[in-house]
Coordinates of C-alpha atoms in Angstrom, one line a residue:
X1 CA -28.3 10.5 0.4
X2 CA -30.0 14.0 0.4
X3 CA -33.3 15.0 0.9
X4 CA -33.8 16.4 -2.5
X5 CA -32.5 13.6 -4.1
X6 CA -34.8 10.8 -2.1
X7 CA -37.6 12.7 -3.0
X8 CA -36.4 12.7 -6.9
X9 CA -38.1 9.5 -9.3
X10 CA -34.7 7.3 -9.6
X11 CA -35.6 6.7 -13.3
X12 CA -35.7 10.7 -14.0
X13 CA -32.1 10.6 -12.0
X14 CA -30.7 7.8 -14.1
X15 CA -32.1 8.8 -17.4
X16 CA -32.5 12.4 -17.5
X17 CA -29.4 13.6 -18.4
X18 CA -29.3 11.1 -21.4
X19 CA -33.0 11.9 -22.1
X20 CA -33.9 8.0 -23.5
X21 CA -36.3 5.8 -22.0
X22 CA -34.8 3.4 -19.2
X23 CA -34.7 0.0 -21.4
X24 CA -31.8 2.0 -23.2
X25 CA -30.1 1.3 -19.9
X26 CA -27.8 -1.2 -19.8
X27 CA -27.9 -3.4 -16.1
X28 CA -24.4 -2.8 -14.9
X29 CA -24.7 0.5 -16.5
X30 CA -27.3 1.3 -14.3
X31 CA -26.3 -0.5 -10.8
X32 CA -22.9 1.4 -11.0
X33 CA -24.7 4.9 -11.3
X34 CA -27.1 4.0 -8.1
X35 CA -24.1 2.7 -5.6
X36 CA -22.0 5.8 -7.0
X37 CA -25.0 8.1 -5.9
X38 CA -25.2 6.2 -2.4
X39 CA -22.0 6.8 -1.0
X40 CA -22.9 6.3 2.3
X41 CA -24.1 3.1 1.6
X42 CA -22.3 -0.3 1.7
X43 CA -21.4 -1.3 -2.2
X44 CA -23.9 -3.7 -3.8
X45 CA -23.2 -7.4 -2.7
X46 CA -21.3 -6.4 0.3
X47 CA -24.1 -5.5 2.7
X48 CA -25.2 -7.6 5.5
X49 CA -28.3 -6.5 5.4
X50 CA -31.0 -5.9 3.3
X51 CA -31.7 -2.6 5.0
X52 CA -28.3 -1.7 4.1
X53 CA -28.5 -1.6 0.5
X54 CA -29.3 0.9 -1.8
X55 CA -31.2 -1.2 -4.0
X56 CA -33.7 -4.1 -4.6
X57 CA -33.5 -6.0 -8.0
X58 CA -36.3 -8.2 -9.2
X59 CA -37.5 -10.0 -12.1
X60 CA -40.2 -9.0 -14.5
X61 CA -42.7 -12.2 -15.1
X62 CA -43.4 -12.1 -18.8
X63 CA -43.5 -15.0 -21.4
X64 CA -41.7 -13.3 -23.8
X65 CA -38.1 -12.7 -24.8
X66 CA -36.8 -9.6 -23.4
X67 CA -35.8 -6.4 -25.9
X68 CA -33.8 -5.3 -22.7
X69 CA -32.1 -6.3 -19.6
X70 CA -34.3 -3.8 -17.5
X71 CA -37.8 -3.6 -17.7
X72 CA -38.1 -0.4 -15.3
X73 CA -37.0 1.3 -12.4
X74 CA -38.9 2.1 -9.6
X75 CA -39.2 4.4 -6.2
X76 CA -39.9 2.9 -3.4
X77 CA -41.3 3.7 -0.1
X78 CA -38.1 3.3 1.2
X79 CA -36.6 5.7 -0.7
X80 CA -33.9 3.2 -2.6
X81 CA -34.7 1.8 -5.8
X82 CA -36.3 -0.9 -7.2
X83 CA -34.8 -2.5 -10.7
X84 CA -37.4 -4.7 -12.5
X85 CA -34.6 -6.8 -14.9
X86 CA -35.3 -9.4 -17.7
X87 CA -32.0 -10.9 -18.1
X88 CA -31.4 -13.2 -15.1
X89 CA -33.8 -15.3 -13.1
X90 CA -35.8 -18.4 -12.4
X91 CA -38.8 -17.2 -15.1
X92 CA -39.3 -16.6 -18.3
X93 CA -38.4 -18.5 -22.0
X94 CA -34.6 -18.2 -20.8
X95 CA -35.2 -19.3 -17.2
X96 CA -34.4 -22.9 -15.9
X97 CA -38.0 -23.8 -14.2
X98 CA -40.6 -24.6 -16.8
X99 CA -42.3 -22.3 -18.5
X100 CA -45.7 -23.4 -16.8
X101 CA -44.3 -22.0 -13.8
X102 CA -43.9 -18.5 -15.7
X103 CA -47.3 -18.8 -16.3
X104 CA -48.7 -19.8 -12.7
X105 CA -46.5 -17.2 -11.1
X106 CA -48.2 -14.3 -13.6
X107 CA -51.6 -15.8 -13.2
X108 CA -51.2 -15.4 -9.3
X109 CA -49.8 -12.0 -8.9
X110 CA -52.2 -10.4 -11.8
X111 CA -55.1 -12.1 -11.6
X112 CA -55.4 -13.4 -8.1
X113 CA -54.1 -10.2 -6.3
X114 CA -51.8 -13.1 -4.8
X115 CA -47.6 -11.7 -5.2
X116 CA -46.7 -14.6 -2.6
X117 CA -44.8 -16.6 -5.1
X118 CA -43.4 -13.8 -7.2
X119 CA -42.0 -12.3 -3.8
X120 CA -40.5 -15.4 -2.6
X121 CA -38.5 -16.2 -5.9
X122 CA -37.9 -12.5 -6.1
X123 CA -35.4 -13.2 -2.9
X124 CA -33.3 -15.1 -4.8
X125 CA -33.0 -13.2 -7.8
X126 CA -32.4 -10.2 -5.7
X127 CA -29.4 -11.6 -4.0
X128 CA -28.1 -13.8 -7.0
X129 CA -28.2 -10.6 -8.8
X130 CA -26.1 -8.5 -6.3
X131 CA -23.7 -11.4 -5.9
X132 CA -23.4 -11.2 -9.8
X133 CA -22.6 -7.8 -9.9
X134 CA -20.1 -7.6 -7.3
X135 CA -18.5 -10.1 -9.6
X136 CA -18.6 -7.7 -12.2
X137 CA -17.3 -5.3 -10.5
X138 CA -14.6 -6.5 -8.6
X139 CA -12.7 -6.9 -11.9
X140 CA -12.9 -3.5 -13.3
X141 CA -10.7 -1.0 -12.2
X142 CA -12.7 1.8 -12.9
X143 CA -15.7 0.7 -10.8
X144 CA -13.7 -0.1 -7.9
X145 CA -12.2 3.3 -8.0
X146 CA -15.7 4.9 -7.8
X147 CA -14.7 4.3 -3.9
X148 CA -11.1 4.9 -3.0
X149 CA -11.6 3.5 0.4
X150 CA -12.7 -0.3 -0.9
X151 CA -11.3 -0.2 -3.9
X152 CA -9.9 -4.0 -3.9
X153 CA -8.5 -3.6 -7.6
X154 CA -5.7 -1.6 -6.2
X155 CA -4.8 -4.4 -4.0
X156 CA -4.7 -6.9 -7.0
X157 CA -2.6 -4.9 -8.9
X158 CA -0.2 -4.3 -5.8
X159 CA 0.3 -7.9 -5.2
X160 CA 1.1 -8.3 -8.7
X161 CA 3.8 -5.6 -8.6
X162 CA 4.6 -6.0 -5.6
X163 CA 3.8 -2.7 -4.1
X164 CA 0.7 -3.9 -1.9
X165 CA 2.1 -2.8 1.7
X166 CA 1.6 -6.2 3.4
X167 CA 2.0 -4.3 7.1
X168 CA -1.3 -2.2 5.7
X169 CA -4.3 -2.9 8.4
X170 CA -6.9 -2.9 5.8
X171 CA -7.3 -2.6 2.0
X172 CA -8.8 1.4 2.7
X173 CA -5.3 2.2 4.4
X174 CA -3.5 0.7 1.5
X175 CA -5.3 2.3 -1.0
X176 CA -5.5 5.5 0.8
X177 CA -1.7 5.9 0.5
X178 CA 0.5 7.1 -2.3
X179 CA -0.4 5.4 -5.3
X180 CA 2.8 6.0 -7.4
X181 CA 3.3 2.3 -6.9
X182 CA 0.1 1.3 -8.4
X183 CA 0.4 3.2 -11.2
X184 CA 3.8 2.4 -12.3
X185 CA 3.0 -1.5 -11.4
X186 CA 4.8 -2.2 -14.7
X187 CA 8.3 -1.0 -14.1
X188 CA 7.6 -2.0 -10.0
X189 CA 7.1 -5.5 -11.3
X190 CA 9.8 -6.0 -13.5
X191 CA 12.9 -7.5 -12.6
X192 CA 15.7 -5.8 -14.5
X193 CA 16.1 -2.0 -12.6
X194 CA 17.2 1.0 -14.9
X195 CA 17.6 4.3 -14.5
X196 CA 15.5 5.2 -16.8
X197 CA 12.7 3.9 -15.0
X198 CA 14.0 5.8 -11.8
X199 CA 14.1 8.9 -13.5
X200 CA 10.4 8.4 -14.7
X201 CA 8.9 7.1 -11.5
X202 CA 10.5 9.9 -9.7
X203 CA 9.6 12.7 -12.0
X204 CA 6.0 11.7 -12.5
X205 CA 5.6 11.6 -8.8
X206 CA 7.2 14.9 -7.4
X207 CA 6.1 16.8 -11.0
X208 CA 9.7 18.0 -12.1
X209 CA 12.3 16.7 -14.0
X210 CA 14.7 14.0 -12.6
X211 CA 18.0 12.4 -13.8
X212 CA 20.0 9.5 -12.9
X213 CA 23.7 9.2 -13.0
X214 CA 24.9 5.7 -12.8
X215 CA 28.2 4.6 -11.2
X216 CA 29.2 7.0 -9.1
X217 CA 32.3 7.6 -7.6
X218 CA 32.9 7.7 -3.8
X219 CA 35.0 6.3 -0.8
X220 CA 33.7 3.8 1.4
X221 CA 35.1 3.8 5.0
X222 CA 37.4 0.5 6.1
X223 CA 36.5 -0.9 9.7
X224 CA 39.2 -1.4 11.9
X225 CA 40.1 -4.9 11.5
X226 CA 40.0 -4.2 7.7
X227 CA 43.1 -1.6 7.3
X228 CA 46.5 -2.9 6.6
X229 CA 49.3 -2.1 9.1
X230 CA 52.6 -2.4 9.0
X231 CA 53.1 -3.8 12.4
X232 CA 51.4 -6.9 13.2
X233 CA 51.1 -6.1 16.8
X234 CA 49.2 -3.1 16.3
X235 CA 46.7 -5.5 14.0
X236 CA 43.8 -5.7 15.9
X237 CA 42.0 -9.1 15.7
X238 CA 38.9 -9.1 13.4
X239 CA 37.7 -10.8 10.4
X240 CA 39.6 -9.4 7.6
X241 CA 42.2 -11.0 5.7
X242 CA 44.8 -9.0 6.7
X243 CA 43.8 -9.5 10.4
X244 CA 46.6 -12.2 11.5
X245 CA 49.1 -11.9 9.1
X246 CA 50.8 -9.8 6.5
X247 CA 49.3 -8.2 3.9
X248 CA 50.1 -9.4 0.3
X249 CA 50.7 -6.8 -2.5
X250 CA 47.9 -6.5 -5.0
X251 CA 45.7 -8.6 -3.0
X252 CA 44.9 -7.6 0.3
X253 CA 47.0 -4.3 1.1
X254 CA 44.7 -1.6 1.0
X255 CA 46.6 2.3 1.4
X256 CA 44.2 4.3 3.9
X257 CA 40.8 4.2 5.6
X258 CA 39.0 4.0 2.8
X259 CA 38.7 2.4 -0.5
X260 CA 36.6 4.0 -3.7
X261 CA 33.9 2.5 -4.8
X262 CA 31.7 2.9 -8.4
X263 CA 29.4 -0.2 -7.9
X264 CA 27.2 1.2 -4.8
X265 CA 26.0 4.4 -5.7
X266 CA 23.3 6.5 -7.9
X267 CA 23.3 10.0 -8.2
X268 CA 19.1 11.4 -8.8
X269 CA 19.1 15.4 -9.4
X270 CA 15.2 16.5 -9.2
X271 CA 15.3 19.8 -10.6
X272 CA 14.8 23.0 -11.5
X273 CA 11.9 22.8 -8.5
X274 CA 10.9 26.1 -7.1
X275 CA 11.2 26.5 -3.4
X276 CA 7.9 25.4 -2.1
X277 CA 8.2 22.0 -3.1
X278 CA 12.0 22.1 -2.5
X279 CA 10.9 22.3 0.8
X280 CA 8.6 19.5 1.2
X281 CA 11.4 17.2 -0.1
X282 CA 14.3 18.4 1.9
X283 CA 14.4 15.6 4.9
X284 CA 11.6 16.4 7.3
X285 CA 9.4 18.0 4.9
X286 CA 5.6 16.6 3.8
X287 CA 6.5 14.9 0.6
X288 CA 10.0 13.6 2.0
X289 CA 9.1 10.5 3.2
X290 CA 6.7 9.5 0.2
X291 CA 10.3 10.2 -2.1
X292 CA 12.1 8.1 0.1
X293 CA 9.7 5.0 0.1
X294 CA 9.3 5.5 -3.6
X295 CA 13.3 5.4 -3.9
X296 CA 14.0 2.8 -1.6
X297 CA 10.8 0.8 -3.0
X298 CA 12.7 1.0 -6.5
X299 CA 16.2 0.7 -6.5
X300 CA 18.2 -2.4 -5.0
X301 CA 18.9 -2.8 -1.2
X302 CA 22.4 -2.6 -2.2
X303 CA 22.6 0.6 -3.8
X304 CA 22.6 4.4 -2.4
X305 CA 20.9 7.0 -3.6
X306 CA 22.3 10.6 -3.5
X307 CA 19.7 12.8 -3.8
X308 CA 20.4 16.3 -5.1
X309 CA 17.7 18.7 -5.4
X310 CA 18.1 22.0 -7.9
X311 CA 16.4 25.1 -6.8
X312 CA 15.2 27.1 -9.6
X313 CA 17.1 30.4 -9.9
X314 CA 14.1 32.5 -9.9
X315 CA 12.6 31.4 -6.4
X316 CA 15.4 31.6 -4.1
X317 CA 14.7 33.3 -0.9
X318 CA 16.3 36.2 0.4
X319 CA 18.0 35.4 4.1
X320 CA 15.2 36.4 7.0
X321 CA 16.7 35.4 10.2
X322 CA 13.5 33.5 11.9
X323 CA 11.6 33.4 9.1
X324 CA 13.2 32.0 6.2
X325 CA 16.0 29.6 5.2
X326 CA 17.4 26.6 7.2
X327 CA 21.4 27.1 8.3
X328 CA 23.1 24.3 5.5
X329 CA 19.8 23.4 3.6
X330 CA 17.9 26.4 2.2
X331 CA 19.8 29.5 3.4
X332 CA 22.0 31.6 0.8
X333 CA 23.9 34.7 1.3
X334 CA 23.6 36.5 -2.0
X335 CA 23.6 40.2 -2.8
X336 CA 23.0 39.9 -6.1
X337 CA 20.1 37.6 -8.2
X338 CA 21.8 34.4 -9.0
X339 CA 22.9 33.6 -12.8
X340 CA 22.8 30.2 -12.4
X341 CA 20.1 27.3 -10.3
X342 CA 21.0 25.9 -6.6
X343 CA 22.5 22.5 -6.6
X344 CA 24.2 22.1 -3.2
X345 CA 21.6 20.4 -1.2
X346 CA 22.3 16.5 -1.4
X347 CA 20.7 14.0 0.9
X348 CA 21.1 10.0 0.9
X349 CA 18.3 7.6 0.5

């Protein structure tokens, strides 16, 4: 809290933009504003000591029914906001104590100048009201996002969708990371992962077009013990069906060292993208780990994803030795302006 803010009247700070009396404010609205304007102090209801709290809450001792939740807001000598509220407490016509107790407290404070009993009851009012606000704010995502480093709502959403990192040491570590998983909690929480969902998640994260192609053909390399050999004496011992016995046509005979497969690979095309983003998404780039975690968190562990980065032809740099370009990744030799986007950079995640 700056010096100029601390000397200003809290009531004026909260109602100056609205141009309305403080009674027009909702209690939770005022508490949220005070909490937001005190970023160096703990959240309301979380402080271990009263000296660490940004607000003091008391109940106005009155015998009539309250027309508003807030009676007044004062600035104490400790530069904290002091809220006098009328909707929550032990006294008054809506409180659990008999009405004559309200009369007694009111009489002692006003006529005998002895606020001891009222101050004693306000100890409980303050504690219960701050805990009430804490319970209210914990279930509202917009309020929790006022302080992302202590956002409990993000942990709730992450637990439901399965995107919460169990290795994070604290909620601050979890919420300060990339929030793509939280934004797409509906897709990550679904048991049915599809190509359209992967494209939507990646496109929103990298801010570029994404297209997914399924059932892509590739060759899987066979282990030596799984290959078919003509001579049984040359066949190594192993776990394969052809090991140690003759192969059967149409069942266990495989020609070559690899087999075609269309069930374990999907292609993900990203682009066209500018050269700066192209470099960030390459292995070793600033955004590569984010892309890797996003894809592996969405794609089934039994599937590999072949990423193809498509570079916008208008941003292809000219090769400059020692300055621009990495051999085999981001270096192209061309004399004229390219007529098409470049999509020869691929890697598997």
